[in-house]
Tab-separated table of C-alpha atoms in Angstrom:
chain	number	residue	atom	x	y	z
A	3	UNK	CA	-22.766	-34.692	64.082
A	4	UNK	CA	-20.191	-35.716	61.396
A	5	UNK	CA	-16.741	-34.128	61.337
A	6	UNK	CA	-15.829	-31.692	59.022
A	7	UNK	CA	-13.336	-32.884	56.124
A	8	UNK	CA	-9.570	-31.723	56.406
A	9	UNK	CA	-8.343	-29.499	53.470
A	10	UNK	CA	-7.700	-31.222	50.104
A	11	UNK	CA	-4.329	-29.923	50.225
A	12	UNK	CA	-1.928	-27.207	51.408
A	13	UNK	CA	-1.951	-24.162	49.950
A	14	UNK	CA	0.643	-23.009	47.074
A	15	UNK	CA	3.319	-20.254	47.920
A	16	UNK	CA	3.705	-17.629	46.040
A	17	UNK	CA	7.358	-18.620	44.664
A	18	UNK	CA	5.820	-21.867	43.579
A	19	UNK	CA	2.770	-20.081	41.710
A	20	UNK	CA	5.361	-17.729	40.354
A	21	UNK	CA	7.350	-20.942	38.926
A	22	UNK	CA	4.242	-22.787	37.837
A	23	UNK	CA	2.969	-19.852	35.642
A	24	UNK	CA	6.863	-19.351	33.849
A	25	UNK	CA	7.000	-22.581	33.233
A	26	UNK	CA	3.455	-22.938	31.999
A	27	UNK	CA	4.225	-19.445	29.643
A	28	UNK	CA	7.454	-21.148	28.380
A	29	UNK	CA	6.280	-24.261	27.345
A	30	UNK	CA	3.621	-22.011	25.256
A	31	UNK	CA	6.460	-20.226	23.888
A	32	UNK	CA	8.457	-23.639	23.026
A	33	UNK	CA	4.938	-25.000	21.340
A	34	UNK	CA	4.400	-21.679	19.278
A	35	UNK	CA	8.363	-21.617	18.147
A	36	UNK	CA	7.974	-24.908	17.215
A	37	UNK	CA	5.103	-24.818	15.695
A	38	UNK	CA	5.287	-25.849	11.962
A	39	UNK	CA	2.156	-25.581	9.795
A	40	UNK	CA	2.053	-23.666	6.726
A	41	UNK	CA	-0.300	-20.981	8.252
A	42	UNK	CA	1.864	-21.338	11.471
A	43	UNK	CA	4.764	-19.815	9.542
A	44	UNK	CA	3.618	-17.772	7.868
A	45	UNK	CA	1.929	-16.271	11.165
A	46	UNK	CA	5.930	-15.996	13.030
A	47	UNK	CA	7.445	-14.668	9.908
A	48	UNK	CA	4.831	-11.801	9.299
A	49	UNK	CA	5.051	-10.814	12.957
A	50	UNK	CA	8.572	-10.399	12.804
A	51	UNK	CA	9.162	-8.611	10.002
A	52	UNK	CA	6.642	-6.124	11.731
A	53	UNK	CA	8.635	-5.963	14.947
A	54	UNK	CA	11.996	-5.714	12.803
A	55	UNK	CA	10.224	-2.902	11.104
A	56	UNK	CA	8.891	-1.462	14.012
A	57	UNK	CA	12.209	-1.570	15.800
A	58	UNK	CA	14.346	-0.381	12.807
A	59	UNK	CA	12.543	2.750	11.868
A	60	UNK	CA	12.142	3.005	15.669
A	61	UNK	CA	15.211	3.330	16.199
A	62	UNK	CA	16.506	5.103	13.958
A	63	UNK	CA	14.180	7.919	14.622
A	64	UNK	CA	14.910	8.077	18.571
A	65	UNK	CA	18.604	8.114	17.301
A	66	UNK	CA	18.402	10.885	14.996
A	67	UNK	CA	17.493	13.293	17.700
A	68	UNK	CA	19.553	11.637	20.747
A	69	UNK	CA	22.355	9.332	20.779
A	70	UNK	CA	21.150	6.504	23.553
A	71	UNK	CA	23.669	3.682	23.133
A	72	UNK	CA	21.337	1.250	24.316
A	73	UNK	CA	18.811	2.060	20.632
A	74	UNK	CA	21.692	1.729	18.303
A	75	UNK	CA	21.232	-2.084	19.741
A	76	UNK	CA	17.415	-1.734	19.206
A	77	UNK	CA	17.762	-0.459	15.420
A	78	UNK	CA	20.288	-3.834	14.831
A	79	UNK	CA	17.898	-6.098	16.309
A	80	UNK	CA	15.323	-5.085	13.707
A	81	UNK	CA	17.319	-4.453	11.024
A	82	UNK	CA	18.792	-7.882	11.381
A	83	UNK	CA	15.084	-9.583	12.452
A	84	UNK	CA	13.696	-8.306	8.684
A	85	UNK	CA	16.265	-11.285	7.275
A	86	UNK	CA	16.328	-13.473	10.503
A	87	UNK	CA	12.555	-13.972	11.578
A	88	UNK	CA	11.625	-15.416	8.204
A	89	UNK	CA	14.493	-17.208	7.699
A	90	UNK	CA	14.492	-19.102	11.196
A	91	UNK	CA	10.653	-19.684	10.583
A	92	UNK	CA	10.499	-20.814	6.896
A	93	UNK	CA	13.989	-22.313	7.125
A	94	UNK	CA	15.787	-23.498	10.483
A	95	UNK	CA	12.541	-24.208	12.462
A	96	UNK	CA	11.550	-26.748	9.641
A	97	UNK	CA	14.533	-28.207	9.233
A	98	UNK	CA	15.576	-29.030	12.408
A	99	UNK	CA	12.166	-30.587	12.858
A	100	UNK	CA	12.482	-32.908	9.575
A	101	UNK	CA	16.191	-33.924	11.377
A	102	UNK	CA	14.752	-35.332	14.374
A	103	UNK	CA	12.550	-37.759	12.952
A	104	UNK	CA	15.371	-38.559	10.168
A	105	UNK	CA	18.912	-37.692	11.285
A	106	UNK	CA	21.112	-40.494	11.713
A	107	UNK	CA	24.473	-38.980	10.876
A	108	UNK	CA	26.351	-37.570	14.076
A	109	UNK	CA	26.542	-34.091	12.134
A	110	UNK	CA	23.101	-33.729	11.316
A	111	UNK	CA	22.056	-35.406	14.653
A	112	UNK	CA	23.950	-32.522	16.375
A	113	UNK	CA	22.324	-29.834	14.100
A	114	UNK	CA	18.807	-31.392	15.089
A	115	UNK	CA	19.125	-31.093	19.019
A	116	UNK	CA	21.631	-27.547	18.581
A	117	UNK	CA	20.380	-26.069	15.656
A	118	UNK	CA	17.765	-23.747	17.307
A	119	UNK	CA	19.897	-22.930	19.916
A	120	UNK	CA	22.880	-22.017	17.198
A	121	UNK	CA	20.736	-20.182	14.963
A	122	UNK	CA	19.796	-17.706	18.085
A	123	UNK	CA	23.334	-17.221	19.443
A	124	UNK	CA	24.589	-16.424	15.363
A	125	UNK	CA	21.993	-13.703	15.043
A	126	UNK	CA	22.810	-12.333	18.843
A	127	UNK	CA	26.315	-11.769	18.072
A	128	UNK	CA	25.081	-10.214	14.317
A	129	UNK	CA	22.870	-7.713	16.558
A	130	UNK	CA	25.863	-6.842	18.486
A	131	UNK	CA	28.530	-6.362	15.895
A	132	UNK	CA	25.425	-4.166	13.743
A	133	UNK	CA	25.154	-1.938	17.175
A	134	UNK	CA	28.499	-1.513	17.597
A	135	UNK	CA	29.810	-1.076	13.971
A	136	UNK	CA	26.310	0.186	12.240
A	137	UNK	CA	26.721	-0.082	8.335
A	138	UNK	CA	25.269	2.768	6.127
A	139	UNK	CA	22.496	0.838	4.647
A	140	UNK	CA	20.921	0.552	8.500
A	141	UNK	CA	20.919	4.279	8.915
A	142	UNK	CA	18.751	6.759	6.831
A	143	UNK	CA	17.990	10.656	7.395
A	144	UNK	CA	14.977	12.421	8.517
A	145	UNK	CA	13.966	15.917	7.662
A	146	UNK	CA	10.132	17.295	8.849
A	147	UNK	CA	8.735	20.256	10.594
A	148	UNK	CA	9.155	20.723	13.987
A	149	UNK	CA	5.462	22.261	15.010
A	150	UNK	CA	3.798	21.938	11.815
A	151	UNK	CA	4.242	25.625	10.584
A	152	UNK	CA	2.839	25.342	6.659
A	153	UNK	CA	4.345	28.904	5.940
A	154	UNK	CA	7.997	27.862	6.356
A	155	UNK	CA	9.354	25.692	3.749
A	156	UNK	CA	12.989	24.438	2.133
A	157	UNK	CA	14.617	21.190	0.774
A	158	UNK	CA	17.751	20.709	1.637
A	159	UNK	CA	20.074	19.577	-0.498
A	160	UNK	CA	24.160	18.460	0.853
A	161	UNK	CA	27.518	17.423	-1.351
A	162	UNK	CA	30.735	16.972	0.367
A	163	UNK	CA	34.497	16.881	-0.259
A	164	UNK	CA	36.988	15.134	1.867
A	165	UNK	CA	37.468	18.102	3.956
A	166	UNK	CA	34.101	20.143	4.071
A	167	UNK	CA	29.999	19.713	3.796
A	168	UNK	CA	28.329	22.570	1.108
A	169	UNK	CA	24.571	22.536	2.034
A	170	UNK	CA	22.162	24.964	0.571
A	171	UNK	CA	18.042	25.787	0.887
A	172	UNK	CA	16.074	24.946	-2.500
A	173	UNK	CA	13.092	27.023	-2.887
A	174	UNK	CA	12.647	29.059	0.979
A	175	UNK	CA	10.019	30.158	1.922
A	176	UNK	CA	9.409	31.904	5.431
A	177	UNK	CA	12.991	31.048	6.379
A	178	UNK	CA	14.388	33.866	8.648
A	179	UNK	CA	17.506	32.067	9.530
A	180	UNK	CA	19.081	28.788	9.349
A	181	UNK	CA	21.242	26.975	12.371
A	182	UNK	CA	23.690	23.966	11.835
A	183	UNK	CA	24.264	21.720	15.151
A	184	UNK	CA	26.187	18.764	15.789
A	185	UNK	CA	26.376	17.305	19.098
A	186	UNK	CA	24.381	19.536	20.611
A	187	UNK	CA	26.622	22.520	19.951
A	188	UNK	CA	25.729	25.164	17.194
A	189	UNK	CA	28.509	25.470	14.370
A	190	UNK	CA	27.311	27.425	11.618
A	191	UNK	CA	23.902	30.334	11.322
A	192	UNK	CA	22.994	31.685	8.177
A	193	UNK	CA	21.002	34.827	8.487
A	194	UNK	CA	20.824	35.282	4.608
A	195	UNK	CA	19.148	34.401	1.694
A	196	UNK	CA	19.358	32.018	-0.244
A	197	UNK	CA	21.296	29.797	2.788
A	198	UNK	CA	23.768	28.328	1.731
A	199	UNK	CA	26.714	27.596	3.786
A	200	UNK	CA	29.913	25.356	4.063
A	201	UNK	CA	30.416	22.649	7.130
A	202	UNK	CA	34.142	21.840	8.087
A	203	UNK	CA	33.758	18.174	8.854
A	204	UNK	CA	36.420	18.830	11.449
A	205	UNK	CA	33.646	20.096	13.462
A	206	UNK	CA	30.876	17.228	13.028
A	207	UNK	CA	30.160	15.439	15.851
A	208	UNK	CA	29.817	11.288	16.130
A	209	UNK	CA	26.584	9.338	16.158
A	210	UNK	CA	26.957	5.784	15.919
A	211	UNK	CA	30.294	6.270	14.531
A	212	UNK	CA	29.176	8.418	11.983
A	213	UNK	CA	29.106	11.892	11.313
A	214	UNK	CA	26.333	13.854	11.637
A	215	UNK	CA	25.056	17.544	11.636
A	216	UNK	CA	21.036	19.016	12.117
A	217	UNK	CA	19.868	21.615	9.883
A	218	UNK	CA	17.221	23.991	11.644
A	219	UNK	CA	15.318	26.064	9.677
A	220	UNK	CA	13.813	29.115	12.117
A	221	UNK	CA	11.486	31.728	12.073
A	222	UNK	CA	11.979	35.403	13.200
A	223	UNK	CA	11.071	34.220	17.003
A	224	UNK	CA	13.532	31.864	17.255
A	225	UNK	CA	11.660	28.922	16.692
A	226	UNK	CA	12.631	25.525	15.131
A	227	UNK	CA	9.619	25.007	12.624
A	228	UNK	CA	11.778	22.576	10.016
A	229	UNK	CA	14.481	20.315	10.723
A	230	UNK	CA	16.899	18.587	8.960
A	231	UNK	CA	19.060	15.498	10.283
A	232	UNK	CA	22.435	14.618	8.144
A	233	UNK	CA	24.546	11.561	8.227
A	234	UNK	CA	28.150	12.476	6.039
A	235	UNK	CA	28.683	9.175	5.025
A	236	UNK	CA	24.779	8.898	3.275
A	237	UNK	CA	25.609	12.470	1.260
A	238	UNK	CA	27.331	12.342	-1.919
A	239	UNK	CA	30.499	13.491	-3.488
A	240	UNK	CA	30.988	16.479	-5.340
């Protein structure tokens, strides 16, 4: 009878499996970063400007209706990635690559073992100072209906002075009554025809630094069936 053979080896923990499967995913990630073909770039720089899109009009949609600190960070990240993705895939990626094999000046030696790594901490700190101090040209306004009513209808159209907002309905139709809110407090109704109304921009609430009011247009129930969202600074001058 022979003897049975002894195990081929002891058995991985889970911590090591853990650490063998993030190190196999990163070096995928490394090899795809790096990759540099013509399609290859193409490929990166198409996907990002998706996700920057996706992201961007993302968040400023989410932000339009509540203020979450944490999306004002998510609409910079893509409004920064529709410049960034291409450039660090057409541009930085295949330069730094061309360095290594070439560089023999200290400068451009550094830039070919730092200038990934550079390149990500630049945009990082571009994404933070877009969240924190957003720019006009990142935000834009929404206006839709609310649950689709076809019978209620109204443009809105908005000029400002220095010390008020003048908004007024073009064309109404089915409007019983228009409500102005900013910050989640009501600051103006209009029960009459043809609604139009003045906004002390004492009263506007901040979102994202800016100010910013929501135009509701409602129907004999009470119920939101159009709304309007405002930002002061995108409205212009009388």
């Amino acid at each position: 009878m022979t003897a049975s053979s002894g195990e081929s080896g002891e058995t991985e923990s889970p911590v090591a499996f853990v650490r063998r499967v993030l190190r196999g995913m990163w070096r995928d990630m490394v090899s795809v970063y790096y990759a540099n073909t013509l399609v290859w770039r193409v490929l990166k720089s198409g996907a990002l400007l998706f996700l920057g899109f996706f992201c961007w009009i993302g968040g400023n949609l989410t932000l339009s209706f509540v203020d979450w600190a944490p999306f004002r960070y998510v609409t910079a990240y893509g409004f920064a990635l529709l410049f960034w993705g291409p450039f660090t895939h057409l541009i930085v990626v295949p330069l730094v690559i061309r360095l290594r094999r070439t560089a023999d000046h200290p400068v451009t030696r550094f830039f070919s073992r730092h200038g990934s790594k550079t390149n990500l901490t630049v945009f990082l700190v571009v994404v933070v100072v877009l969240g924190t101090f957003p720019p006009g040209v990142m935000t834009f306004q929404f206006g839709g209906a609310a649950s689709g009513a076809p019978d209620i209808t109204g443009d809105l159209q908005c000029t400002k002075t220095p010390d008020t907002v003048h908004c007024h309905l073009v064309n109404p139709q089915g409007v019983d009554h228009v409500v102005v809110l900013s910050g989640g407090e009501t600051i103006e109704t209009d029960e009459q025809a043809p609604f139009e109304f003045d906004i002390p921009r004492d009263e506007l609430a901040e979102v994202n630094d800016q100010e910013q009011f929501t135009v509701e247009l409602r129907d004999e129930n009470g119920n939101t069936q159009r709304r309007f969202v405002r930002q002061v600074n995108l409205i212009p001058g009388e």
